[in-house]
PDB file of C-alpha atoms in Angstrom:
ATOM      1  CA  GLU W   1     -76.741  -4.542-104.910  1.00 52.00           C
ATOM      2  CA  THR W   2     -73.932  -4.873-102.176  1.00 64.00           C
ATOM      3  CA  GLY W   3     -75.533  -3.686 -98.698  1.00 90.00           C
ATOM      4  CA  VAL W   4     -74.049  -1.585 -95.842  1.00 94.00           C
ATOM      5  CA  THR W   5     -70.445  -3.211 -94.320  1.00 95.00           C
ATOM      6  CA  GLN W   6     -69.027  -2.772 -91.175  1.00 96.00           C
ATOM      7  CA  SER W   7     -66.035  -3.599 -89.391  1.00 96.00           C
ATOM      8  CA  PRO W   8     -64.500  -5.193 -87.316  1.00 97.00           C
ATOM      9  CA  THR W   9     -67.771  -6.626 -85.776  1.00 95.00           C
ATOM     10  CA  HIS W  10     -66.639  -6.571 -82.211  1.00 95.00           C
ATOM     11  CA  LEU W  11     -63.568  -4.336 -80.505  1.00 96.00           C
ATOM     12  CA  ILE W  12     -62.291  -4.310 -76.968  1.00 97.00           C
ATOM     13  CA  LYS W  13     -60.315  -1.310 -76.047  1.00 97.00           C
ATOM     14  CA  THR W  14     -59.427   0.120 -72.300  1.00 97.00           C
ATOM     15  CA  ARG W  15     -60.386   3.484 -71.269  1.00 97.00           C
ATOM     16  CA  GLY W  16     -58.056   6.236 -72.275  1.00 97.00           C
ATOM     17  CA  GLN W  17     -57.495   4.393 -75.814  1.00 98.00           C
ATOM     18  CA  GLN W  18     -58.521   5.532 -78.891  1.00 98.00           C
ATOM     19  CA  VAL W  19     -60.510   3.084 -81.340  1.00 98.00           C
ATOM     20  CA  THR W  20     -61.737   3.406 -85.048  1.00 98.00           C
ATOM     21  CA  LEU W  21     -64.792   1.761 -86.837  1.00 98.00           C
ATOM     22  CA  ARG W  22     -65.475   1.780 -90.656  1.00 98.00           C
ATOM     23  CA  CYS W  23     -68.519   1.547 -92.696  1.00 97.00           C
ATOM     24  CA  SER W  24     -69.027   0.847 -96.675  1.00 96.00           C
ATOM     25  CA  SER W  25     -71.837   2.336 -97.761  1.00 93.00           C
ATOM     26  CA  GLN W  26     -74.768   0.465-100.196  1.00 90.00           C
ATOM     27  CA  SER W  27     -73.724   0.660-103.882  1.00 88.00           C
ATOM     28  CA  GLY W  28     -74.905   4.154-105.466  1.00 88.00           C
ATOM     29  CA  HIS W  29     -75.697   6.056-101.939  1.00 90.00           C
ATOM     30  CA  ASN W  30     -73.554   9.305-100.835  1.00 90.00           C
ATOM     31  CA  THR W  31     -74.245   9.568 -97.032  1.00 91.00           C
ATOM     32  CA  VAL W  32     -73.362   7.697 -94.040  1.00 93.00           C
ATOM     33  CA  SER W  33     -74.650   8.540 -90.653  1.00 93.00           C
ATOM     34  CA  TRP W  34     -72.959   6.971 -87.706  1.00 96.00           C
ATOM     35  CA  TYR W  35     -75.463   5.677 -84.671  1.00 96.00           C
ATOM     36  CA  GLN W  36     -74.503   4.562 -80.978  1.00 97.00           C
ATOM     37  CA  GLN W  37     -76.838   2.271 -79.907  1.00 95.00           C
ATOM     38  CA  ALA W  38     -76.268   0.847 -75.172  1.00 93.00           C
ATOM     39  CA  LEU W  39     -77.697  -1.629 -74.796  1.00 89.00           C
ATOM     40  CA  GLY W  40     -81.292  -2.265 -74.009  1.00 86.00           C
ATOM     41  CA  GLN W  41     -81.949   1.433 -75.982  1.00 90.00           C
ATOM     42  CA  GLY W  42     -82.982   2.751 -79.538  1.00 91.00           C
ATOM     43  CA  PRO W  43     -80.428   3.957 -81.778  1.00 93.00           C
ATOM     44  CA  GLN W  44     -78.645   7.832 -80.858  1.00 93.00           C
ATOM     45  CA  PHE W  45     -77.773   9.726 -83.545  1.00 92.00           C
ATOM     46  CA  ILE W  46     -74.218  10.926 -83.587  1.00 94.00           C
ATOM     47  CA  PHE W  47     -73.104  12.551 -86.627  1.00 92.00           C
ATOM     48  CA  GLN W  48     -73.477  12.303 -91.073  1.00 91.00           C
ATOM     49  CA  TYR W  49     -71.271  12.600 -93.489  1.00 92.00           C
ATOM     50  CA  TYR W  50     -72.684  14.257 -97.147  1.00 88.00           C
ATOM     51  CA  ARG W  51     -69.903  13.986 -99.693  1.00 86.00           C
ATOM     52  CA  GLU W  52     -67.278  14.373 -97.347  1.00 89.00           C
ATOM     53  CA  GLU W  53     -68.144  16.962 -94.936  1.00 89.00           C
ATOM     54  CA  GLU W  54     -70.152  16.387 -91.581  1.00 89.00           C
ATOM     55  CA  ASN W  55     -73.863  17.578 -92.528  1.00 85.00           C
ATOM     56  CA  GLY W  56     -74.880  17.278 -89.056  1.00 85.00           C
ATOM     57  CA  ARG W  57     -74.021  16.297 -85.313  1.00 89.00           C
ATOM     58  CA  GLY W  58     -75.623  15.164 -82.325  1.00 88.00           C
ATOM     59  CA  ASN W  59     -75.559  15.595 -78.737  1.00 89.00           C
ATOM     60  CA  PHE W  60     -71.700  13.872 -78.901  1.00 94.00           C
ATOM     61  CA  PRO W  61     -68.452  15.884 -77.768  1.00 95.00           C
ATOM     62  CA  PRO W  62     -65.573  16.895 -80.076  1.00 96.00           C
ATOM     63  CA  ARG W  63     -63.929  13.396 -78.981  1.00 97.00           C
ATOM     64  CA  PHE W  64     -66.256  11.944 -81.405  1.00 97.00           C
ATOM     65  CA  SER W  65     -65.050  12.557 -84.666  1.00 96.00           C
ATOM     66  CA  GLY W  66     -65.535  11.033 -88.343  1.00 96.00           C
ATOM     67  CA  LEU W  67     -64.344  10.742 -91.765  1.00 95.00           C
ATOM     68  CA  GLN W  68     -65.900  10.754 -95.518  1.00 95.00           C
ATOM     69  CA  PHE W  69     -64.136   9.379 -98.151  1.00 93.00           C
ATOM     70  CA  PRO W  70     -64.269   9.679-102.022  1.00 91.00           C
ATOM     71  CA  ASN W  71     -65.744   6.276-102.689  1.00 88.00           C
ATOM     72  CA  TYR W  72     -68.422   7.154-100.127  1.00 89.00           C
ATOM     73  CA  SER W  73     -67.155   5.068 -97.101  1.00 92.00           C
ATOM     74  CA  SER W  74     -67.215   6.141 -93.683  1.00 96.00           C
ATOM     75  CA  GLU W  75     -64.168   6.512 -90.487  1.00 97.00           C
ATOM     76  CA  LEU W  76     -65.707   7.245 -86.611  1.00 98.00           C
ATOM     77  CA  ASN W  77     -62.858   7.831 -84.439  1.00 98.00           C
ATOM     78  CA  VAL W  78     -63.576   8.353 -81.018  1.00 98.00           C
ATOM     79  CA  ASN W  79     -61.222   9.561 -78.601  1.00 97.00           C
ATOM     80  CA  ALA W  80     -60.040   9.304 -74.878  1.00 97.00           C
ATOM     81  CA  LEU W  81     -62.628   6.487 -74.317  1.00 98.00           C
ATOM     82  CA  GLU W  82     -64.852   6.304 -71.876  1.00 97.00           C
ATOM     83  CA  LEU W  83     -66.345   3.463 -70.098  1.00 97.00           C
ATOM     84  CA  ASP W  84     -70.041   4.682 -70.930  1.00 96.00           C
ATOM     85  CA  ASP W  85     -68.798   4.948 -74.582  1.00 97.00           C
ATOM     86  CA  SER W  86     -69.948   0.819 -74.373  1.00 97.00           C
ATOM     87  CA  ALA W  87     -72.763   0.268 -77.178  1.00 97.00           C
ATOM     88  CA  LEU W  88     -73.213  -0.634 -80.661  1.00 96.00           C
ATOM     89  CA  TYR W  89     -72.403   1.380 -83.372  1.00 97.00           C
ATOM     90  CA  LEU W  90     -74.572   1.315 -86.290  1.00 96.00           C
ATOM     91  CA  CYS W  91     -73.201   2.714 -89.866  1.00 96.00           C
ATOM     92  CA  ALA W  92     -76.200   3.747 -92.076  1.00 94.00           C
ATOM     93  CA  SER W  93     -76.339   5.004 -95.374  1.00 92.00           C
ATOM     94  CA  SER W  94     -78.831   6.766 -97.863  1.00 89.00           C
ATOM     95  CA  LEU W  95     -79.103   8.065-101.065  1.00 87.00           C
ATOM     96  CA  ALA W  96     -79.319  12.771-101.113  1.00 83.00           C
ATOM     97  CA  PHE W  97     -79.701  14.579-103.870  1.00 78.00           C
ATOM     98  CA  GLY W  98     -81.221  18.060-104.328  1.00 73.00           C
ATOM     99  CA  GLY W  99     -81.521  18.465-100.677  1.00 73.00           C
ATOM    100  CA  TRP W 100     -83.009  16.245 -99.669  1.00 73.00           C
ATOM    101  CA  GLU W 101     -82.578  12.286 -98.213  1.00 77.00           C
ATOM    102  CA  GLU W 102     -83.815   8.798 -98.847  1.00 77.00           C
ATOM    103  CA  THR W 103     -84.494   6.067 -96.718  1.00 83.00           C
ATOM    104  CA  GLN W 104     -81.419   5.484 -94.416  1.00 87.00           C
ATOM    105  CA  TYR W 105     -80.207   1.863 -94.779  1.00 90.00           C
ATOM    106  CA  PHE W 106     -78.360   0.049 -91.625  1.00 92.00           C
ATOM    107  CA  GLY W 107     -74.791  -2.180 -91.367  1.00 94.00           C
ATOM    108  CA  PRO W 108     -74.884  -4.811 -88.809  1.00 93.00           C
ATOM    109  CA  GLY W 109     -73.204  -2.455 -86.569  1.00 95.00           C
ATOM    110  CA  THR W 110     -69.836  -2.829 -84.547  1.00 96.00           C
ATOM    111  CA  ARG W 111     -70.050  -3.850 -80.744  1.00 96.00           C
ATOM    112  CA  LEU W 112     -67.686  -1.937 -78.615  1.00 97.00           C
ATOM    113  CA  LEU W 113     -66.557  -3.038 -75.546  1.00 97.00           C
ATOM    114  CA  VAL W 114     -64.330  -0.640 -73.140  1.00 97.00           C
ATOM    115  CA  LEU W 115     -62.737  -2.250 -69.841  1.00 97.00           C
TER     116      LEU W 115
ATOM    117  CA  ALA Q   1     -87.790  18.735 -81.066  1.00 74.00           C
ATOM    118  CA  GLN Q   2     -88.447  16.137 -82.562  1.00 82.00           C
ATOM    119  CA  THR Q   3     -89.509  13.039 -79.906  1.00 90.00           C
ATOM    120  CA  VAL Q   4     -90.682   9.838 -80.573  1.00 95.00           C
ATOM    121  CA  THR Q   5     -92.661   7.353 -77.804  1.00 96.00           C
ATOM    122  CA  GLN Q   6     -93.458   4.199 -77.906  1.00 97.00           C
ATOM    123  CA  SER Q   7     -95.710   3.418 -75.134  1.00 95.00           C
ATOM    124  CA  GLN Q   8     -95.464  -0.898 -75.232  1.00 96.00           C
ATOM    125  CA  PRO Q   9     -92.459  -1.345 -73.973  1.00 95.00           C
ATOM    126  CA  GLU Q  10     -93.597  -5.153 -74.316  1.00 97.00           C
ATOM    127  CA  MET Q  11     -95.647  -7.156 -76.731  1.00 97.00           C
ATOM    128  CA  SER Q  12     -96.299 -10.970 -77.222  1.00 97.00           C
ATOM    129  CA  VAL Q  13     -98.922 -12.191 -80.001  1.00 97.00           C
ATOM    130  CA  GLN Q  14     -99.376 -15.986 -80.850  1.00 97.00           C
ATOM    131  CA  GLU Q  15     -98.232 -17.435 -84.021  1.00 97.00           C
ATOM    132  CA  ALA Q  16    -100.491 -16.642 -87.099  1.00 97.00           C
ATOM    133  CA  GLU Q  17    -102.731 -13.636 -85.112  1.00 97.00           C
ATOM    134  CA  THR Q  18    -102.201 -10.150 -85.562  1.00 98.00           C
ATOM    135  CA  VAL Q  19    -100.440  -7.422 -83.481  1.00 98.00           C
ATOM    136  CA  THR Q  20    -100.367  -3.740 -83.254  1.00 98.00           C
ATOM    137  CA  LEU Q  21     -97.519  -2.304 -82.150  1.00 98.00           C
ATOM    138  CA  SER Q  22     -98.118   1.716 -81.077  1.00 98.00           C
ATOM    139  CA  CYS Q  23     -95.935   4.608 -81.726  1.00 98.00           C
ATOM    140  CA  THR Q  24     -96.299   8.254 -81.405  1.00 97.00           C
ATOM    141  CA  TYR Q  25     -94.677  11.862 -82.063  1.00 96.00           C
ATOM    142  CA  ASP Q  26     -94.094  15.555 -82.405  1.00 94.00           C
ATOM    143  CA  THR Q  27     -92.916  17.585 -84.994  1.00 90.00           C
ATOM    144  CA  SER Q  28     -93.757  20.928 -86.611  1.00 88.00           C
ATOM    145  CA  GLU Q  29     -92.779  19.572 -89.412  1.00 86.00           C
ATOM    146  CA  SER Q  30     -94.726  19.323 -92.343  1.00 85.00           C
ATOM    147  CA  ASP Q  31     -91.853  17.229 -94.855  1.00 85.00           C
ATOM    148  CA  TYR Q  32     -90.555  13.988 -92.731  1.00 89.00           C
ATOM    149  CA  TYR Q  33     -91.195  10.094 -92.649  1.00 91.00           C
ATOM    150  CA  LEU Q  34     -91.677   7.733 -90.315  1.00 95.00           C
ATOM    151  CA  PHE Q  35     -90.089   4.441 -90.201  1.00 95.00           C
ATOM    152  CA  TRP Q  36     -90.407   0.903 -88.751  1.00 97.00           C
ATOM    153  CA  TYR Q  37     -87.478  -0.958 -88.074  1.00 95.00           C
ATOM    154  CA  LYS Q  38     -86.368  -4.579 -86.394  1.00 95.00           C
ATOM    155  CA  GLN Q  39     -83.716  -5.443 -84.845  1.00 94.00           C
ATOM    156  CA  PRO Q  40     -83.563  -8.974 -83.985  1.00 90.00           C
ATOM    157  CA  PRO Q  41     -81.147 -10.575 -81.735  1.00 84.00           C
ATOM    158  CA  SER Q  42     -78.606 -10.560 -84.716  1.00 74.00           C
ATOM    159  CA  ARG Q  43     -78.343  -6.889 -84.240  1.00 76.00           C
ATOM    160  CA  GLN Q  44     -79.182  -6.050 -88.090  1.00 86.00           C
ATOM    161  CA  MET Q  45     -81.408  -2.967 -88.199  1.00 90.00           C
ATOM    162  CA  ILE Q  46     -84.046  -4.396 -91.092  1.00 91.00           C
ATOM    163  CA  LEU Q  47     -86.625  -1.609 -92.360  1.00 91.00           C
ATOM    164  CA  VAL Q  48     -89.986  -2.770 -92.465  1.00 95.00           C
ATOM    165  CA  ILE Q  49     -91.878  -0.076 -93.506  1.00 95.00           C
ATOM    166  CA  ARG Q  50     -92.075   3.418 -94.783  1.00 93.00           C
ATOM    167  CA  GLN Q  51     -94.516   6.067 -94.614  1.00 94.00           C
ATOM    168  CA  GLU Q  52     -93.542   9.714 -96.059  1.00 91.00           C
ATOM    169  CA  ALA Q  53     -95.690  12.259 -94.418  1.00 91.00           C
ATOM    170  CA  TYR Q  54     -97.436  13.813 -98.003  1.00 89.00           C
ATOM    171  CA  LYS Q  55     -99.021  10.178 -98.965  1.00 89.00           C
ATOM    172  CA  GLN Q  56    -102.880  10.139 -97.178  1.00 87.00           C
ATOM    173  CA  GLN Q  57    -102.261   6.108 -98.082  1.00 93.00           C
ATOM    174  CA  ASN Q  58    -101.064   4.098 -95.565  1.00 95.00           C
ATOM    175  CA  ALA Q  59     -98.388   1.971 -96.960  1.00 94.00           C
ATOM    176  CA  THR Q  60     -98.191  -1.864 -96.370  1.00 94.00           C
ATOM    177  CA  GLU Q  61     -95.381  -4.362 -97.580  1.00 94.00           C
ATOM    178  CA  ASN Q  62     -96.621  -8.178 -97.534  1.00 95.00           C
ATOM    179  CA  ARG Q  63     -98.058  -9.193 -94.086  1.00 97.00           C
ATOM    180  CA  PHE Q  64     -96.906  -5.499 -92.387  1.00 97.00           C
ATOM    181  CA  SER Q  65     -99.536  -2.293 -92.762  1.00 97.00           C
ATOM    182  CA  VAL Q  66     -99.284   1.163 -90.929  1.00 97.00           C
ATOM    183  CA  ASN Q  67    -102.333   2.962 -89.310  1.00 97.00           C
ATOM    184  CA  PHE Q  68    -101.168   6.963 -90.096  1.00 96.00           C
ATOM    185  CA  GLN Q  69    -102.744   9.503 -88.182  1.00 95.00           C
ATOM    186  CA  LYS Q  70    -100.984  13.061 -89.736  1.00 94.00           C
ATOM    187  CA  ALA Q  71    -102.860  15.343 -87.421  1.00 93.00           C
ATOM    188  CA  ALA Q  72    -103.466  12.914 -84.267  1.00 95.00           C
ATOM    189  CA  LYS Q  73     -99.382  11.910 -84.948  1.00 95.00           C
ATOM    190  CA  SER Q  74     -99.534   8.591 -84.459  1.00 97.00           C
ATOM    191  CA  PHE Q  75     -98.194   5.512 -86.223  1.00 97.00           C
ATOM    192  CA  SER Q  76     -99.159   1.841 -85.597  1.00 98.00           C
ATOM    193  CA  LEU Q  77     -97.902  -1.042 -87.290  1.00 98.00           C
ATOM    194  CA  LYS Q  78     -99.738  -3.733 -87.716  1.00 98.00           C
ATOM    195  CA  ILE Q  79     -98.295  -7.348 -88.379  1.00 98.00           C
ATOM    196  CA  SER Q  80    -100.604 -10.308 -89.600  1.00 98.00           C
ATOM    197  CA  ASP Q  81    -100.510 -14.047 -89.416  1.00 97.00           C
ATOM    198  CA  SER Q  82     -97.748 -13.207 -87.481  1.00 97.00           C
ATOM    199  CA  GLN Q  83     -94.638 -15.616 -87.824  1.00 97.00           C
ATOM    200  CA  LEU Q  84     -91.890 -16.680 -85.084  1.00 96.00           C
ATOM    201  CA  GLY Q  85     -89.744 -14.825 -87.663  1.00 94.00           C
ATOM    202  CA  ASP Q  86     -91.144 -11.543 -85.953  1.00 96.00           C
ATOM    203  CA  ALA Q  87     -90.217 -11.950 -83.013  1.00 96.00           C
ATOM    204  CA  ALA Q  88     -87.803  -9.141 -82.787  1.00 96.00           C
ATOM    205  CA  MET Q  89     -87.382  -4.716 -81.253  1.00 96.00           C
ATOM    206  CA  TYR Q  90     -89.054  -3.334 -82.885  1.00 98.00           C
ATOM    207  CA  PHE Q  91     -87.890   1.054 -83.309  1.00 97.00           C
ATOM    208  CA  CYS Q  92     -90.541   3.728 -84.478  1.00 97.00           C
ATOM    209  CA  ALA Q  93     -88.230   6.408 -85.913  1.00 95.00           C
ATOM    210  CA  TYR Q  94     -89.088  10.167 -87.600  1.00 93.00           C
ATOM    211  CA  ARG Q  95     -86.443  11.714 -90.127  1.00 88.00           C
ATOM    212  CA  SER Q  96     -87.069  14.867 -91.782  1.00 83.00           C
ATOM    213  CA  ALA Q  97     -87.159  14.682 -95.020  1.00 78.00           C
ATOM    214  CA  LEU Q  98     -84.175  17.450 -95.072  1.00 74.00           C
ATOM    215  CA  LEU Q  99     -81.188  16.519 -96.022  1.00 69.00           C
ATOM    216  CA  LYS Q 100     -80.047  19.966 -93.830  1.00 67.00           C
ATOM    217  CA  THR Q 101     -81.212  20.466 -90.410  1.00 63.00           C
ATOM    218  CA  SER Q 102     -80.102  21.328 -87.388  1.00 54.00           C
ATOM    219  CA  TYR Q 103     -81.068  18.620 -85.350  1.00 57.00           C
ATOM    220  CA  ASP Q 104     -80.626  14.778 -85.030  1.00 60.00           C
ATOM    221  CA  LYS Q 105     -81.105  12.990 -88.103  1.00 72.00           C
ATOM    222  CA  VAL Q 106     -83.464  10.211 -87.298  1.00 82.00           C
ATOM    223  CA  ILE Q 107     -84.718  10.186 -83.702  1.00 90.00           C
ATOM    224  CA  PHE Q 108     -85.906   6.653 -82.431  1.00 93.00           C
ATOM    225  CA  GLY Q 109     -88.454   5.310 -80.054  1.00 95.00           C
ATOM    226  CA  PRO Q 110     -87.336   3.730 -76.911  1.00 94.00           C
ATOM    227  CA  GLY Q 111     -88.586  -0.337 -78.892  1.00 96.00           C
ATOM    228  CA  THR Q 112     -90.930  -2.873 -78.104  1.00 97.00           C
ATOM    229  CA  SER Q 113     -90.097  -6.498 -77.734  1.00 97.00           C
ATOM    230  CA  LEU Q 114     -92.288  -8.361 -79.516  1.00 97.00           C
ATOM    231  CA  SER Q 115     -92.023 -11.982 -78.539  1.00 97.00           C
ATOM    232  CA  VAL Q 116     -94.358 -14.741 -80.684  1.00 97.00           C
ATOM    233  CA  ILE Q 117     -95.506 -17.326 -79.155  1.00 97.00           C
ATOM    234  CA  PRO Q 118     -95.706 -21.219 -81.145  1.00 95.00           C
TER     235      PRO Q 118
END
């Protein structure tokens, strides 16, 4: 069984730039969720994708967007980067069926630094 | 809105001893999951234990067990025979069992930093 993987592990960008983070879900999972974890805090939900469609969104502006592909992998895109976007970005995958979602398993995260 | 509170920012335990981490939550839902996740300095978020709200029996996983008090909305984690590798940040998390919700999918508490003293 392949776990959740994320790339890249670290990234440095400058304010105003755009960034794309990638996530491969665990084998057999069809749902991907993205979280932002600021230093010293718990993760904050950004959004979730189920069957290639956004299935819920947290309190994040539209410059945070995503995609889910037919193989259930996913991308998180952030436009017009701000200093406060510096954080660990976590991806989690899960299996959803019949309107229910099972446990989410997390990837190792991507550390983004915005200068 | 759902909330999760962890009132202990830091805890320490002697190696081989037992420690209990506290968590309280607030929800109006009846179907949900509660989790404890461990995040070592390496940052990988690792699932420690999960509890379904409809189950009255407390979940256990080897040295880890929970005390789930649904009416009191309390969900504490007990770590027995603590080991040096248990040192990490521990997050309590709530999640609706429903796939479709209009709010945050998973609500994390602020975390408890656990130190294990040799």
